[in-house]
Amino acid sequence: MTDVIAYAIIALLLFQAVWRVPAALRGQSRERSLWGAFAALAVAWLLRTGLGRAVIDRLGVVDLATLLKHVITIAGICVLLRYVTAVDGDVAASDGAVLRRVRITAAVHRIATRASIATMLVMAAVFFIVLDRTRTESPYFMARHAGEVGLALYMGLFYLYTAAAAAVCAYQWGSSARRAQRWTLRIGLTMMAVAMALAVLYAFLRTAYCAFITVHTVSMSFVDLQENVTDTVLYLVFLLWVLGAIAPATQSVIDRRRAKRTLTALYPLWRELALAVPSVVLRAPSNLLPGHRFAARLNRARDLMKLSPPPYLLLERYITEISDVQRTLSHYASPGLYTRAKALADGQGHTEDEARAVADAYWIKSALVAMASGAVAHSAPVDVPPADDDFDIQVERFVRAQAAYGRTDPETARDLLQTDVTV
């Protein structure tokens, strides 16, 4: 039964690791660190199973699987601390209130990185030199070495390291959960913080047990009870942590899909403006197979299905470039163009957001017509649509403008350029 639970936890850890492979390959430091933590801890859990121990036992070194499990766990925890430090460092860049907390985390990470190497070296030395590994009467590592001072040193170092790291993670994730705006992130961070608090409890229970069996002889029933209780706590630690990590990741997937849908809706407008004013675009739209009937679909797919940058960054770029093109077009717009476009939208029966979208669409269309017809650019903007400071509002506005843009009439747009036209 214990192996079944262990394999379930391994599957969850590997799922998280595989899920984060694309981000790790893109070279993003935070995601690479989190991927490394999941991968390392999955291997450590595999070494707890009968299969994992059997593979390592073929090397002929008694209890080598236990040493490797502990060493890999320390490495995974060290990488996890690096991830926590990186995440909080990003928050601190815009939130001075958490700067002190971040400095503490960064200091702990620096100390933990150095301490991890020393801890692993000392544990390895104690394992090979001090521990009596000829005793095999118990299936449990700690029970086999009960009464040995070397066990207290070996396990004391391991649990001190893991407890300190877990305490830092619990504090950081608990603080982040209180500041989280989205419920999915708040729930996920709370689960992860509780998991780390249980990890501290687990380390305390195991340390107390280790100290007790070093100076007292205990019955096998007591050993079994202790192992069952602490194993249950450990299972809860990893189940809560892994499932908690899935919640923010799920929100990330939702945000990614939403960004992709928005990009798809916005793409036609961005492409037309980018082709009209290529000087303000970071990367020109694809132009494969010009004139071919499949060219539009092919170019759209090539522009929107790139692995890098991520959809939300690409969306930010599109919004910025559309705004930049608007500023360029404002040098070609005739005086009062937006007012006439808004009057046209009102006259067609549109109201509120829809009226603004139609006005935006006709303003863009008219300015493009003016530029294409060879109008001389003014030295300063003559007519500019009202601006929005909020990014989300700006995205919604451009999406509505794109929907209205497809319904604009070129002749009407040309007529709007005339300052003496009454709509």
Coordinates of C-alpha atoms in Angstrom, one line a residue:
M1 CA 0.0 0.0 0.0
T2 CA 2.8 2.4 0.8
D3 CA 4.4 1.8 -2.6
V4 CA 1.0 2.6 -4.2
I5 CA 0.9 5.9 -2.5
A6 CA 4.5 6.6 -3.3
Y7 CA 3.9 5.8 -7.0
A8 CA 0.9 8.2 -7.0
I9 CA 3.1 11.0 -5.6
I10 CA 5.8 10.2 -8.1
A11 CA 3.3 10.4 -10.9
L12 CA 2.1 13.8 -9.7
L13 CA 5.7 15.1 -9.4
L14 CA 6.6 13.8 -12.8
F15 CA 3.5 15.3 -14.3
Q16 CA 4.5 18.7 -12.9
A17 CA 8.1 18.2 -14.1
V18 CA 7.0 17.3 -17.7
W19 CA 4.5 20.1 -17.7
R20 CA 7.3 22.6 -17.1
V21 CA 9.7 21.2 -19.6
P22 CA 8.9 23.9 -22.3
A23 CA 9.4 26.7 -19.8
A24 CA 12.7 25.1 -18.6
L25 CA 13.9 24.7 -22.2
R26 CA 13.1 28.4 -22.9
G27 CA 15.7 29.2 -20.3
Q28 CA 13.4 31.0 -17.8
S29 CA 15.3 30.8 -14.5
R30 CA 12.3 30.5 -12.2
E31 CA 10.6 27.7 -14.2
R32 CA 13.8 25.9 -14.6
S33 CA 14.4 25.9 -10.9
L34 CA 10.8 24.6 -10.2
W35 CA 11.2 21.9 -12.9
G36 CA 14.5 20.8 -11.2
A37 CA 12.8 20.6 -7.8
F38 CA 10.0 18.4 -9.1
A39 CA 12.3 16.2 -11.0
A40 CA 14.8 15.7 -8.1
L41 CA 12.0 15.0 -5.6
A42 CA 10.4 12.5 -8.0
V43 CA 13.7 10.6 -8.1
A44 CA 14.0 10.8 -4.3
W45 CA 10.5 9.3 -4.0
L46 CA 11.3 6.6 -6.5
L47 CA 14.2 5.5 -4.2
R48 CA 11.7 5.0 -1.4
T49 CA 9.9 2.3 -3.4
G50 CA 10.9 -1.4 -3.5
L51 CA 11.7 -1.0 -7.2
G52 CA 14.0 1.9 -6.7
R53 CA 15.9 0.2 -3.8
A54 CA 16.2 -3.0 -5.8
V55 CA 17.9 -1.2 -8.7
I56 CA 20.4 0.6 -6.4
D57 CA 21.0 -2.6 -4.3
R58 CA 22.5 -4.2 -7.4
L59 CA 25.5 -2.0 -7.0
G60 CA 26.4 -4.0 -3.9
V61 CA 26.5 -1.1 -1.4
V62 CA 24.1 -1.6 1.6
D63 CA 21.6 1.3 2.1
L64 CA 23.1 3.3 -0.8
A65 CA 19.5 3.9 -1.9
T66 CA 18.8 5.7 1.4
L67 CA 21.9 7.9 1.1
L68 CA 21.1 8.8 -2.5
K69 CA 17.5 9.5 -1.5
H70 CA 18.6 12.0 1.2
V71 CA 21.3 13.6 -1.0
I72 CA 18.8 14.1 -4.0
T73 CA 16.2 15.5 -1.6
I74 CA 18.6 18.1 -0.3
A75 CA 19.5 19.1 -3.9
G76 CA 15.8 19.4 -4.7
I77 CA 15.1 21.5 -1.7
C78 CA 18.0 23.8 -2.5
V79 CA 16.7 24.3 -6.0
L80 CA 13.2 24.9 -4.6
L81 CA 14.6 27.7 -2.4
R82 CA 16.1 29.2 -5.5
Y83 CA 12.7 29.3 -7.1
V84 CA 11.0 30.8 -4.0
T85 CA 13.7 33.5 -3.9
A86 CA 13.3 34.3 -7.7
V87 CA 9.5 34.6 -7.4
D88 CA 9.6 36.9 -4.4
G89 CA 12.4 38.9 -6.0
D90 CA 10.0 39.7 -8.9
V91 CA 7.3 40.8 -6.5
A92 CA 9.7 43.0 -4.5
A93 CA 10.6 44.8 -7.6
S94 CA 7.1 46.4 -7.5
D95 CA 6.2 46.1 -3.9
G96 CA 8.5 47.6 -1.3
A97 CA 6.5 46.2 1.6
V98 CA 7.9 42.7 0.9
L99 CA 11.5 43.7 0.3
R100 CA 12.6 42.8 3.8
R101 CA 11.0 39.4 3.6
V102 CA 12.7 38.8 0.2
R103 CA 16.1 39.8 1.6
I104 CA 15.7 37.2 4.3
T105 CA 14.8 34.5 1.7
A106 CA 17.7 35.4 -0.5
A107 CA 20.1 35.2 2.5
V108 CA 18.7 31.9 3.5
H109 CA 19.1 30.6 -0.1
R110 CA 22.7 31.7 -0.2
I111 CA 23.4 30.0 3.1
A112 CA 21.4 26.9 2.1
T113 CA 23.4 26.6 -1.2
R114 CA 26.7 26.5 0.7
A115 CA 25.3 24.4 3.5
S116 CA 23.8 21.8 1.2
I117 CA 27.3 20.8 -0.1
A118 CA 28.7 20.6 3.4
T119 CA 25.7 18.7 4.6
M120 CA 25.9 16.1 1.8
L121 CA 29.6 15.6 2.3
V122 CA 29.3 15.1 6.1
M123 CA 26.4 12.8 5.7
A124 CA 28.3 10.7 3.1
A125 CA 31.3 10.5 5.4
V126 CA 29.2 9.4 8.3
F127 CA 27.3 6.9 6.1
F128 CA 30.5 5.2 4.8
I129 CA 32.7 5.5 7.9
V130 CA 30.6 5.7 11.0
L131 CA 27.4 3.8 10.5
D132 CA 27.4 0.0 11.0
R133 CA 25.7 -1.2 7.8
T134 CA 26.0 -4.9 8.6
R135 CA 22.8 -4.9 10.5
T136 CA 19.8 -6.0 8.4
E137 CA 17.3 -7.3 11.0
S138 CA 14.9 -4.3 10.5
P139 CA 13.3 -3.1 7.2
Y140 CA 13.7 0.5 8.4
F141 CA 16.9 2.4 8.1
M142 CA 16.7 4.2 11.4
A143 CA 15.7 1.1 13.3
R144 CA 18.7 -0.8 11.9
H145 CA 21.0 1.9 13.3
A146 CA 19.2 2.5 16.6
G147 CA 21.7 3.2 19.4
E148 CA 24.4 4.6 17.0
V149 CA 25.6 8.1 17.6
G150 CA 26.4 8.3 13.9
L151 CA 22.6 7.9 13.2
A152 CA 21.8 11.0 15.3
L153 CA 24.5 13.0 13.4
Y154 CA 23.4 11.8 10.0
M155 CA 19.7 12.2 10.4
G156 CA 20.1 15.3 12.5
L157 CA 21.9 17.1 9.7
F158 CA 19.3 16.0 7.2
Y159 CA 16.2 17.0 9.2
L160 CA 17.8 20.3 10.3
Y161 CA 18.4 21.2 6.7
T162 CA 14.9 20.2 5.5
A163 CA 13.1 21.8 8.4
A164 CA 14.8 25.1 8.0
A165 CA 14.1 25.2 4.2
A166 CA 10.5 24.1 4.8
A167 CA 10.0 26.8 7.4
V168 CA 11.2 29.5 4.9
C169 CA 8.9 28.2 2.2
A170 CA 5.9 28.0 4.5
Y171 CA 6.5 31.6 5.6
Q172 CA 6.9 32.9 2.1
W173 CA 4.0 31.0 0.5
G174 CA 1.8 31.9 3.5
S175 CA 2.6 35.6 3.0
S176 CA 2.0 35.4 -0.7
A177 CA -1.3 33.6 -0.2
R178 CA -2.6 36.6 1.9
R179 CA -1.6 39.0 -0.9
A180 CA -3.0 36.8 -3.7
Q181 CA -5.8 38.4 -5.7
R182 CA -7.1 35.3 -7.5
W183 CA -8.8 32.6 -5.5
T184 CA -7.0 29.8 -7.4
L185 CA -3.7 31.2 -6.5
R186 CA -4.7 31.9 -2.9
I187 CA -5.9 28.3 -2.5
G188 CA -2.8 26.8 -4.1
L189 CA -0.4 28.9 -2.1
T190 CA -2.3 28.1 1.1
M191 CA -2.0 24.4 0.4
M192 CA 1.7 24.7 -0.3
A193 CA 2.2 26.7 2.9
V194 CA 0.3 24.1 5.0
A195 CA 2.4 21.4 3.3
M196 CA 5.6 23.0 4.3
A197 CA 4.3 23.5 7.9
L198 CA 3.6 19.8 8.0
A199 CA 7.1 19.2 6.7
V200 CA 8.5 21.0 9.6
L201 CA 6.4 18.9 11.9
Y202 CA 7.6 15.8 10.1
A203 CA 11.2 16.7 10.6
F204 CA 10.6 17.5 14.3
L205 CA 8.9 14.1 14.9
R206 CA 11.6 12.2 13.1
T207 CA 14.4 14.1 14.9
A208 CA 12.7 13.4 18.3
Y209 CA 12.4 9.7 17.3
C210 CA 16.0 9.5 16.2
A211 CA 17.2 11.0 19.5
F212 CA 15.0 8.7 21.5
I213 CA 16.1 5.5 19.8
T214 CA 19.8 6.6 20.1
V215 CA 19.6 6.4 23.9
H216 CA 16.6 4.0 24.5
T217 CA 15.7 0.6 23.1
V218 CA 12.1 0.5 21.7
S219 CA 9.8 -2.3 20.7
M220 CA 9.1 -3.3 17.1
S221 CA 5.4 -2.3 17.6
F222 CA 6.6 1.2 18.6
V223 CA 8.8 1.4 15.5
D224 CA 6.0 0.4 13.2
L225 CA 3.6 2.9 14.8
Q226 CA 6.2 5.7 14.4
E227 CA 6.9 4.8 10.8
N228 CA 3.2 4.7 10.0
V229 CA 2.4 8.0 11.6
T230 CA 5.4 9.9 10.1
D231 CA 4.8 8.3 6.7
T232 CA 1.2 9.6 6.8
V233 CA 2.5 13.1 7.6
L234 CA 5.0 12.8 4.7
Y235 CA 2.3 11.7 2.3
L236 CA 0.2 14.7 3.3
V237 CA 3.1 17.0 2.8
F238 CA 3.7 16.0 -0.8
L239 CA 0.1 15.6 -1.8
L240 CA -0.8 19.0 -0.5
W241 CA 2.3 20.6 -2.0
V242 CA 1.9 19.0 -5.5
L243 CA -1.8 19.6 -5.7
G244 CA -1.3 23.1 -4.4
A245 CA 1.3 23.7 -7.1
I246 CA -1.3 22.6 -9.7
A247 CA -3.8 25.3 -8.7
P248 CA -1.6 28.3 -9.8
A249 CA -0.5 26.3 -12.8
T250 CA -4.1 25.7 -13.8
Q251 CA -4.7 29.5 -13.5
S252 CA -1.7 30.0 -15.7
V253 CA -3.1 27.6 -18.3
I254 CA -6.5 29.5 -18.2
D255 CA -4.7 32.8 -18.6
R256 CA -2.6 31.4 -21.5
R257 CA -5.7 30.2 -23.3
R258 CA -7.5 33.5 -22.8
A259 CA -4.4 35.3 -24.2
K260 CA -4.4 33.1 -27.2
R261 CA -8.1 33.7 -27.9
T262 CA -7.5 37.4 -27.6
L263 CA -4.5 37.3 -29.9
T264 CA -6.6 35.4 -32.5
A265 CA -9.3 38.0 -32.3
L266 CA -6.8 40.9 -32.5
Y267 CA -4.6 39.4 -35.2
P268 CA -6.3 40.8 -38.4
L269 CA -6.2 44.4 -37.1
W270 CA -2.5 44.0 -35.9
R271 CA -1.5 42.5 -39.2
E272 CA -3.0 45.3 -41.3
L273 CA -1.6 48.0 -39.2
A274 CA 1.8 46.3 -39.0
L275 CA 2.0 46.1 -42.7
A276 CA 0.9 49.7 -43.1
V277 CA 3.5 51.1 -40.7
P278 CA 6.3 48.4 -40.4
S279 CA 8.8 50.9 -38.8
V280 CA 7.1 50.6 -35.4
V281 CA 6.8 46.8 -35.4
L282 CA 9.4 44.7 -33.6
R283 CA 8.9 41.7 -36.0
A284 CA 7.0 42.0 -39.3
P285 CA 4.1 39.7 -40.0
S286 CA 4.8 36.6 -41.9
N287 CA 4.4 36.8 -45.6
L288 CA 4.7 33.3 -46.9
L289 CA 3.3 32.2 -50.3
P290 CA 1.9 35.6 -51.3
G291 CA -1.1 35.3 -53.5
H292 CA -1.8 31.7 -52.6
R293 CA -5.3 30.9 -51.3
F294 CA -3.8 29.3 -48.2
A295 CA -1.4 32.2 -47.5
A296 CA -3.7 33.9 -44.9
R297 CA -4.1 30.8 -42.8
L298 CA -0.5 29.8 -43.1
N299 CA 0.8 33.3 -42.0
R300 CA -1.7 33.5 -39.2
A301 CA -0.6 30.1 -37.9
R302 CA 3.1 31.0 -38.1
D303 CA 2.6 34.3 -36.3
L304 CA 0.4 33.0 -33.5
M305 CA 1.7 29.5 -32.9
K306 CA 5.3 30.4 -32.0
L307 CA 6.6 28.9 -28.7
S308 CA 8.4 32.2 -27.8
P309 CA 7.4 34.7 -26.6
P310 CA 4.6 33.3 -24.4
P311 CA 1.0 34.4 -25.5
Y312 CA 0.7 37.1 -22.7
L313 CA 3.9 38.7 -23.8
L314 CA 3.0 38.5 -27.4
L315 CA -0.4 40.2 -26.6
E316 CA 1.4 43.0 -24.8
R317 CA 3.6 43.5 -27.9
Y318 CA 0.6 43.6 -30.2
I319 CA -1.2 46.1 -28.0
T320 CA 1.9 48.3 -27.8
E321 CA 2.4 48.1 -31.6
I322 CA -1.2 48.9 -32.4
S323 CA -0.9 51.9 -30.1
D324 CA 2.3 53.0 -31.7
V325 CA 0.7 52.7 -35.2
Q326 CA -2.2 54.9 -34.0
R327 CA 0.3 57.5 -32.9
T328 CA 1.9 57.4 -36.3
L329 CA -1.5 57.6 -38.0
S330 CA -2.5 60.6 -35.9
H331 CA 0.0 62.7 -38.0
Y332 CA -2.1 61.9 -41.1
A333 CA -5.6 62.3 -39.6
S334 CA -7.5 65.4 -40.5
P335 CA -8.7 67.7 -37.7
G336 CA -11.8 66.5 -35.9
L337 CA -11.7 63.1 -37.5
Y338 CA -12.5 61.2 -34.4
T339 CA -15.4 63.5 -33.5
R340 CA -16.9 62.9 -37.0
A341 CA -16.3 59.1 -36.6
K342 CA -18.1 59.1 -33.2
A343 CA -21.0 61.1 -34.7
L344 CA -21.2 58.5 -37.5
A345 CA -21.3 55.7 -35.0
D346 CA -24.0 57.5 -33.0
G347 CA -26.0 58.1 -36.1
Q348 CA -25.9 54.4 -37.0
G349 CA -27.6 53.6 -33.7
H350 CA -24.6 52.3 -31.8
T351 CA -24.2 53.2 -28.1
E352 CA -21.5 53.2 -25.4
D353 CA -18.7 50.6 -26.0
E354 CA -20.0 49.6 -29.5
A355 CA -20.2 53.2 -30.6
R356 CA -16.6 53.8 -29.4
A357 CA -15.5 50.6 -31.3
V358 CA -17.1 51.8 -34.5
A359 CA -15.6 55.3 -34.1
D360 CA -12.1 53.7 -33.4
A361 CA -12.5 51.5 -36.5
Y362 CA -13.5 54.4 -38.8
W363 CA -10.7 56.6 -37.4
I364 CA -8.1 53.9 -38.2
K365 CA -9.6 53.2 -41.6
S366 CA -9.7 56.9 -42.5
A367 CA -6.2 57.6 -41.3
L368 CA -4.9 54.6 -43.3
V369 CA -6.6 55.9 -46.4
A370 CA -5.0 59.3 -45.9
M371 CA -1.6 57.9 -45.5
A372 CA -2.0 55.5 -48.5
S373 CA -3.2 58.4 -50.7
G374 CA 0.0 60.3 -50.1
A375 CA -1.1 62.9 -47.6
V376 CA 1.7 64.9 -46.1
A377 CA 2.3 64.0 -42.4
H378 CA 1.8 66.8 -39.9
S379 CA 4.8 67.6 -37.7
A380 CA 2.6 66.9 -34.6
P381 CA -0.5 64.7 -34.0
V382 CA -3.6 66.5 -35.3
D383 CA -6.3 64.1 -34.1
V384 CA -5.9 61.3 -31.5
P385 CA -8.6 58.9 -30.2
P386 CA -9.1 59.0 -26.4
A387 CA -6.5 56.9 -24.6
D388 CA -6.9 54.2 -21.9
D389 CA -4.4 53.8 -19.1
D390 CA -5.6 50.3 -18.0
F391 CA -4.1 47.5 -20.1
D392 CA -7.1 45.2 -19.8
I393 CA -9.5 48.0 -20.9
Q394 CA -7.2 48.7 -23.8
V395 CA -7.2 45.1 -24.9
E396 CA -11.0 44.9 -24.8
R397 CA -11.3 48.2 -26.8
F398 CA -9.0 47.0 -29.6
V399 CA -10.8 43.7 -29.8
R400 CA -14.1 45.5 -30.3
A401 CA -12.5 47.8 -32.7
Q402 CA -11.2 44.9 -34.8
A403 CA -14.7 43.4 -34.9
A404 CA -16.1 46.7 -36.1
Y405 CA -13.2 47.3 -38.5
G406 CA -14.3 44.5 -40.8
R407 CA -17.6 46.2 -41.3
T408 CA -16.2 49.7 -42.2
D409 CA -17.0 51.1 -45.6
P410 CA -13.9 52.5 -47.5
E411 CA -15.9 55.3 -49.2
T412 CA -17.4 56.4 -45.9
A413 CA -13.9 56.4 -44.3
R414 CA -12.6 58.6 -47.2
D415 CA -15.5 61.0 -46.8
L416 CA -14.7 61.4 -43.0
L417 CA -11.4 62.9 -43.9
Q418 CA -13.2 66.0 -45.2
T419 CA -13.3 68.6 -42.4
D420 CA -16.4 70.2 -43.9
V421 CA -18.5 66.9 -44.0
T422 CA -21.4 66.8 -41.6
V423 CA -22.3 63.3 -40.5

